[in-house]
């Protein structure tokens, strides 16, 4: 965002781009939003529509599509070519912050020489955005480095701080005669000079409390996951087991008796039939 573009982006469209979009069945308004990933609107000028109408019946469809786009004032009393009109709208620095969509390679080549112009074009039925030119990249780097430099007010504050907060033992230039303050001279004497060391100071020991190192806490074993533990089996008492066995044996004996009775009845029936 070094070039201060803002939404909605205005895309200056020429006749070649509109004609290519019509041939490839591309909706320009929808595709511009998808390409830029932001709000965008195509714009044209009077010179562009006049050029499309002058090209004949082959470009009438493109001229009709351009009626649905916003129109920018180009300031040309007499219509000029679309390429010249776009270059005059861009100017030297693209102050109006236009994007340009064109299939004209010569026009795009001339626009690459101006920094900060996004260029769009169609490759068959695929809309593309050109990579920034070397001039645009150099301009972007220069603008980013300017942001890191101090401003005029910050320079004045830095100059005031450096002039007032200097230590007293540093030699300064005298404003009246330009001479520097010299250190005082010591007269020569026959007696030796003794220099006392006043920098060393006696430091008294300070009573400090003994440091207590906290004991590390023991980690207790974590409880097992209840879902991974088998359920406990219920223990059946001997009396309950014996009673269950007695009940099962009684039921089994009843079933056998019923079977025996059925067999006896069948034998009786057979005997009566033989007698008869």
CSV table of C-alpha atoms in Angstrom, one decimal:
chain,number,residue,atom,x,y,z
A,1,UNK,CA,0.0,0.0,0.0
A,2,UNK,CA,2.9,2.4,-0.6
A,3,UNK,CA,1.0,4.1,-3.5
A,4,UNK,CA,-2.1,4.8,-1.4
A,5,UNK,CA,-4.7,2.9,-3.4
A,6,UNK,CA,-8.2,2.8,-1.7
A,7,UNK,CA,-11.4,0.8,-2.3
A,8,UNK,CA,-13.3,0.8,-4.5
A,9,UNK,CA,-10.5,0.4,-7.0
A,10,UNK,CA,-11.1,2.1,-10.4
A,11,UNK,CA,-10.0,0.1,-13.4
A,12,UNK,CA,-9.6,2.0,-16.6
A,13,UNK,CA,-10.8,-0.3,-19.3
A,14,UNK,CA,-10.1,0.1,-23.0
A,15,UNK,CA,-11.9,-1.3,-26.1
A,16,UNK,CA,-9.5,-4.2,-26.7
A,17,UNK,CA,-10.1,-5.6,-23.2
A,18,UNK,CA,-13.9,-5.3,-23.5
A,19,UNK,CA,-13.8,-7.0,-26.9
A,20,UNK,CA,-11.7,-9.9,-25.6
A,21,UNK,CA,-14.0,-10.4,-22.6
A,22,UNK,CA,-17.0,-10.5,-25.0
A,23,UNK,CA,-15.4,-13.1,-27.2
A,24,UNK,CA,-14.4,-15.3,-24.2
A,25,UNK,CA,-17.8,-14.8,-22.5
A,26,UNK,CA,-16.3,-13.1,-19.4
A,27,UNK,CA,-18.4,-10.9,-17.1
A,28,UNK,CA,-16.0,-8.0,-16.4
A,29,UNK,CA,-17.6,-6.6,-13.3
A,30,UNK,CA,-17.6,-10.0,-11.5
A,31,UNK,CA,-14.1,-11.0,-12.6
A,32,UNK,CA,-12.5,-7.8,-11.5
A,33,UNK,CA,-13.7,-8.3,-8.0
A,34,UNK,CA,-12.3,-11.9,-8.0
A,35,UNK,CA,-9.0,-10.8,-9.5
A,36,UNK,CA,-8.3,-7.9,-7.1
A,37,UNK,CA,-10.0,-9.6,-4.1
A,38,UNK,CA,-11.6,-6.2,-3.2
A,39,UNK,CA,-14.3,-3.8,-4.4
A,40,UNK,CA,-13.6,-2.7,-7.9
A,41,UNK,CA,-15.5,-1.0,-10.7
A,42,UNK,CA,-14.6,-0.6,-14.4
A,43,UNK,CA,-14.5,3.0,-15.8
A,44,UNK,CA,-14.2,4.3,-19.3
A,45,UNK,CA,-13.8,7.7,-21.0
A,46,UNK,CA,-15.7,9.3,-23.9
A,47,UNK,CA,-12.7,8.8,-26.2
A,48,UNK,CA,-12.8,5.0,-25.6
A,49,UNK,CA,-16.4,4.7,-26.6
A,50,UNK,CA,-16.0,6.9,-29.6
A,51,UNK,CA,-13.1,4.7,-30.8
A,52,UNK,CA,-15.2,1.6,-30.4
A,53,UNK,CA,-18.1,3.1,-32.4
A,54,UNK,CA,-15.7,4.1,-35.2
A,55,UNK,CA,-14.4,0.6,-35.6
A,56,UNK,CA,-17.6,-0.7,-37.2
A,57,UNK,CA,-20.2,-3.4,-36.5
A,58,UNK,CA,-17.7,-5.9,-35.2
A,59,UNK,CA,-17.3,-3.8,-32.0
A,60,UNK,CA,-20.9,-2.7,-31.5
A,61,UNK,CA,-21.3,-5.3,-28.7
A,62,UNK,CA,-18.3,-4.0,-26.9
A,63,UNK,CA,-19.6,-0.4,-27.2
A,64,UNK,CA,-23.0,-1.5,-25.8
A,65,UNK,CA,-21.2,-3.2,-22.8
A,66,UNK,CA,-19.3,0.0,-22.1
A,67,UNK,CA,-22.5,1.9,-21.6
A,68,UNK,CA,-22.9,0.0,-18.2
A,69,UNK,CA,-19.6,1.3,-16.9
A,70,UNK,CA,-18.9,4.6,-15.1
A,71,UNK,CA,-17.5,7.4,-17.2
A,72,UNK,CA,-14.6,9.5,-16.2
A,73,UNK,CA,-14.0,13.0,-17.6
A,74,UNK,CA,-10.9,13.0,-19.8
A,75,UNK,CA,-11.0,16.7,-20.8
A,76,UNK,CA,-10.6,16.2,-24.5
A,77,UNK,CA,-12.8,18.4,-26.6
A,78,UNK,CA,-12.0,16.4,-29.7
A,79,UNK,CA,-11.8,12.6,-29.3
A,80,UNK,CA,-8.3,11.1,-29.4
A,81,UNK,CA,-7.2,7.5,-29.5
A,82,UNK,CA,-7.9,5.2,-26.5
A,83,UNK,CA,-4.2,4.7,-25.7
A,84,UNK,CA,-3.4,8.5,-25.8
A,85,UNK,CA,-6.5,9.2,-23.6
A,86,UNK,CA,-5.4,6.6,-21.0
A,87,UNK,CA,-1.9,8.0,-20.9
A,88,UNK,CA,-3.2,11.5,-20.4
A,89,UNK,CA,-5.5,10.2,-17.6
A,90,UNK,CA,-2.5,8.5,-15.9
A,91,UNK,CA,-0.1,11.3,-16.2
A,92,UNK,CA,3.4,11.1,-14.8
A,93,UNK,CA,2.6,9.8,-11.2
A,94,UNK,CA,-0.9,8.3,-11.5
A,95,UNK,CA,-2.2,10.8,-9.0
A,96,UNK,CA,-5.9,9.6,-9.6
A,97,UNK,CA,-4.8,6.0,-8.6
A,98,UNK,CA,-6.2,4.2,-11.7
A,99,UNK,CA,-5.6,0.5,-12.6
A,100,UNK,CA,-5.5,-0.2,-16.3
A,101,UNK,CA,-7.0,-3.2,-18.1
A,102,UNK,CA,-5.9,-3.5,-21.8
A,103,UNK,CA,-4.9,-6.1,-24.4
A,104,UNK,CA,-2.7,-3.5,-26.1
A,105,UNK,CA,1.0,-4.7,-25.5
A,106,UNK,CA,2.5,-1.4,-26.7
A,107,UNK,CA,0.3,0.6,-24.2
A,108,UNK,CA,1.2,-1.7,-21.4
A,109,UNK,CA,4.9,-1.3,-22.2
A,110,UNK,CA,4.6,2.4,-22.0
A,111,UNK,CA,2.7,2.2,-18.7
A,112,UNK,CA,5.4,0.0,-17.1
A,113,UNK,CA,7.7,3.0,-17.2
A,114,UNK,CA,5.4,4.8,-14.7
A,115,UNK,CA,5.6,3.5,-11.1
A,116,UNK,CA,2.6,2.4,-9.2
A,117,UNK,CA,0.2,1.3,-12.0
A,118,UNK,CA,-1.5,-2.2,-11.7
A,119,UNK,CA,-1.9,-3.7,-15.2
A,120,UNK,CA,-4.6,-6.3,-16.0
A,121,UNK,CA,-5.1,-8.4,-19.2
A,122,UNK,CA,-6.7,-11.5,-20.5
A,123,UNK,CA,-4.9,-14.7,-21.5
A,124,UNK,CA,-7.6,-16.4,-23.6
A,125,UNK,CA,-10.3,-16.8,-21.0
A,126,UNK,CA,-8.2,-16.3,-17.9
A,127,UNK,CA,-7.9,-12.8,-16.4
A,128,UNK,CA,-4.4,-12.0,-15.0
A,129,UNK,CA,-2.5,-9.2,-13.2
A,130,UNK,CA,1.0,-8.4,-14.3
A,131,UNK,CA,3.8,-8.5,-11.8
A,132,UNK,CA,5.1,-5.1,-10.7
A,133,UNK,CA,7.8,-3.7,-13.0
A,134,UNK,CA,11.3,-2.9,-11.9
A,135,UNK,CA,10.6,0.8,-11.8
A,136,UNK,CA,7.6,0.2,-9.5
A,137,UNK,CA,9.7,-2.1,-7.2
A,138,UNK,CA,12.5,0.5,-6.9
A,139,UNK,CA,9.9,3.2,-6.1
A,140,UNK,CA,8.3,1.0,-3.5
A,141,UNK,CA,11.7,0.3,-1.8
A,142,UNK,CA,12.5,4.1,-1.8
A,143,UNK,CA,9.2,5.0,-0.2
A,144,UNK,CA,9.6,2.3,2.5
A,145,UNK,CA,13.1,3.6,3.4
A,146,UNK,CA,11.8,7.1,3.6
A,147,UNK,CA,9.3,5.9,6.2
A,148,UNK,CA,12.1,4.7,8.5
A,149,UNK,CA,13.9,8.1,8.5
A,150,UNK,CA,13.1,10.7,11.2
A,151,UNK,CA,10.9,13.6,10.3
A,152,UNK,CA,11.8,17.3,10.5
A,153,UNK,CA,10.3,17.7,14.0
A,154,UNK,CA,12.1,14.6,15.2
A,155,UNK,CA,15.4,15.9,13.9
A,156,UNK,CA,14.9,19.2,15.8
A,157,UNK,CA,14.2,17.3,19.0
A,158,UNK,CA,17.3,15.1,18.5
A,159,UNK,CA,19.5,18.2,17.9
A,160,UNK,CA,18.2,19.9,21.1
A,161,UNK,CA,18.8,16.7,23.2
A,162,UNK,CA,22.3,16.3,21.9
A,163,UNK,CA,23.2,19.9,22.7
A,164,UNK,CA,21.8,20.1,26.2
A,165,UNK,CA,22.5,16.7,27.7
A,166,UNK,CA,26.2,16.4,27.0
A,167,UNK,CA,28.3,15.7,30.1
A,168,UNK,CA,30.4,18.5,31.6
A,169,UNK,CA,33.8,16.7,31.2
A,170,UNK,CA,33.5,16.6,27.4
A,171,UNK,CA,35.3,19.4,25.5
A,172,UNK,CA,32.9,21.7,23.6
A,173,UNK,CA,33.6,24.3,21.0
A,174,UNK,CA,33.5,27.9,22.2
A,175,UNK,CA,30.9,29.9,20.2
A,176,UNK,CA,32.8,33.2,20.5
A,177,UNK,CA,36.2,32.5,19.3
A,178,UNK,CA,35.9,28.8,18.1
A,179,UNK,CA,38.6,27.7,20.6
A,180,UNK,CA,38.2,24.6,22.7
A,181,UNK,CA,38.5,24.7,26.5
A,182,UNK,CA,41.9,23.3,27.5
A,183,UNK,CA,42.7,21.4,30.7
A,184,UNK,CA,44.3,23.3,33.6
A,185,UNK,CA,48.1,23.1,33.7
A,186,UNK,CA,49.9,21.8,36.9
A,187,UNK,CA,53.0,23.9,37.9
A,188,UNK,CA,56.3,21.9,38.2
A,189,UNK,CA,57.4,21.1,41.7
A,190,UNK,CA,60.3,19.3,43.3
A,191,UNK,CA,58.2,17.3,45.7
A,192,UNK,CA,56.7,14.1,44.4
A,193,UNK,CA,53.0,14.2,43.7
A,194,UNK,CA,50.9,11.6,45.6
A,195,UNK,CA,47.6,10.7,44.1
A,196,UNK,CA,45.0,9.4,46.5
A,197,UNK,CA,42.7,6.7,45.3
A,198,UNK,CA,39.2,8.0,46.2
A,199,UNK,CA,37.4,5.6,43.9
A,200,UNK,CA,37.5,2.6,46.1
A,201,UNK,CA,34.8,2.3,48.7
A,202,UNK,CA,34.4,-0.1,51.6
A,203,UNK,CA,31.4,-2.2,51.2
A,204,UNK,CA,29.9,-3.6,54.4
A,205,UNK,CA,28.5,-7.1,54.3
A,206,UNK,CA,24.8,-7.3,54.4
A,207,UNK,CA,23.1,-10.0,56.3
A,208,UNK,CA,21.0,-12.1,54.0
A,209,UNK,CA,18.5,-14.7,54.9
A,210,UNK,CA,19.4,-18.3,53.9
A,211,UNK,CA,18.0,-19.3,50.6
A,212,UNK,CA,15.4,-22.1,50.9
A,213,UNK,CA,15.2,-24.4,47.9
A,214,UNK,CA,11.7,-25.7,47.5
A,215,UNK,CA,11.5,-29.5,47.4
A,216,UNK,CA,10.2,-31.0,44.2
A,217,UNK,CA,6.8,-32.4,44.4
A,218,UNK,CA,6.3,-36.1,43.8
A,219,UNK,CA,4.1,-37.0,41.1
A,220,UNK,CA,1.4,-39.4,42.1
A,221,UNK,CA,0.2,-42.1,39.6
A,222,UNK,CA,-2.7,-40.9,37.7
A,223,UNK,CA,-6.0,-42.7,37.8
A,224,UNK,CA,-6.7,-45.0,34.9
A,225,UNK,CA,-9.1,-44.2,32.2
A,226,UNK,CA,-12.6,-45.5,33.3
A,227,UNK,CA,-13.4,-46.4,29.7
A,228,UNK,CA,-10.4,-48.6,29.3
A,229,UNK,CA,-11.0,-50.6,32.6
A,230,UNK,CA,-13.0,-53.8,32.6
A,231,UNK,CA,-16.1,-53.9,34.8
A,232,UNK,CA,-16.0,-55.9,37.9
A,233,UNK,CA,-17.7,-59.3,37.8
A,234,UNK,CA,-20.4,-59.9,40.5
A,235,UNK,CA,-19.5,-62.8,42.8
A,236,UNK,CA,-22.4,-65.2,43.3
A,237,UNK,CA,-22.6,-66.8,46.8
A,238,UNK,CA,-22.7,-70.6,47.2
A,239,UNK,CA,-26.2,-70.7,48.5
A,240,UNK,CA,-27.5,-68.7,45.6
A,241,UNK,CA,-25.6,-71.0,43.2
A,242,UNK,CA,-26.9,-74.1,44.8
A,243,UNK,CA,-30.5,-72.8,44.7
A,244,UNK,CA,-30.1,-71.9,41.1
A,245,UNK,CA,-28.8,-75.4,40.4
A,246,UNK,CA,-31.8,-77.0,42.2
A,247,UNK,CA,-34.2,-74.8,40.3
A,248,UNK,CA,-32.5,-75.8,37.0
A,249,UNK,CA,-32.6,-79.5,37.9
A,250,UNK,CA,-36.3,-79.3,38.9
A,251,UNK,CA,-37.2,-77.7,35.7
A,252,UNK,CA,-35.2,-80.3,33.8
A,253,UNK,CA,-37.0,-83.2,35.7
A,254,UNK,CA,-40.4,-81.6,34.9
A,255,UNK,CA,-39.6,-81.5,31.3
A,256,UNK,CA,-38.5,-85.1,31.3
A,257,UNK,CA,-41.7,-86.2,33.1
A,258,UNK,CA,-43.8,-84.4,30.5
A,259,UNK,CA,-41.9,-86.2,27.8
A,260,UNK,CA,-42.4,-89.6,29.5
A,261,UNK,CA,-46.1,-89.0,29.9
A,262,UNK,CA,-46.4,-88.2,26.3
A,263,UNK,CA,-44.7,-91.3,25.3
A,264,UNK,CA,-46.9,-93.5,27.7
A,265,UNK,CA,-50.1,-92.0,26.2
A,266,UNK,CA,-48.9,-92.8,22.7
A,267,UNK,CA,-48.3,-96.5,23.8
A,268,UNK,CA,-51.7,-96.7,25.3
A,269,UNK,CA,-53.3,-95.4,22.0
A,270,UNK,CA,-51.3,-98.0,20.0
A,271,UNK,CA,-52.4,-100.8,22.4
A,272,UNK,CA,-56.1,-99.9,22.1
A,273,UNK,CA,-55.8,-99.8,18.4
A,274,UNK,CA,-54.3,-103.3,18.3
A,275,UNK,CA,-57.1,-104.8,20.5
A,276,UNK,CA,-59.7,-103.3,18.3
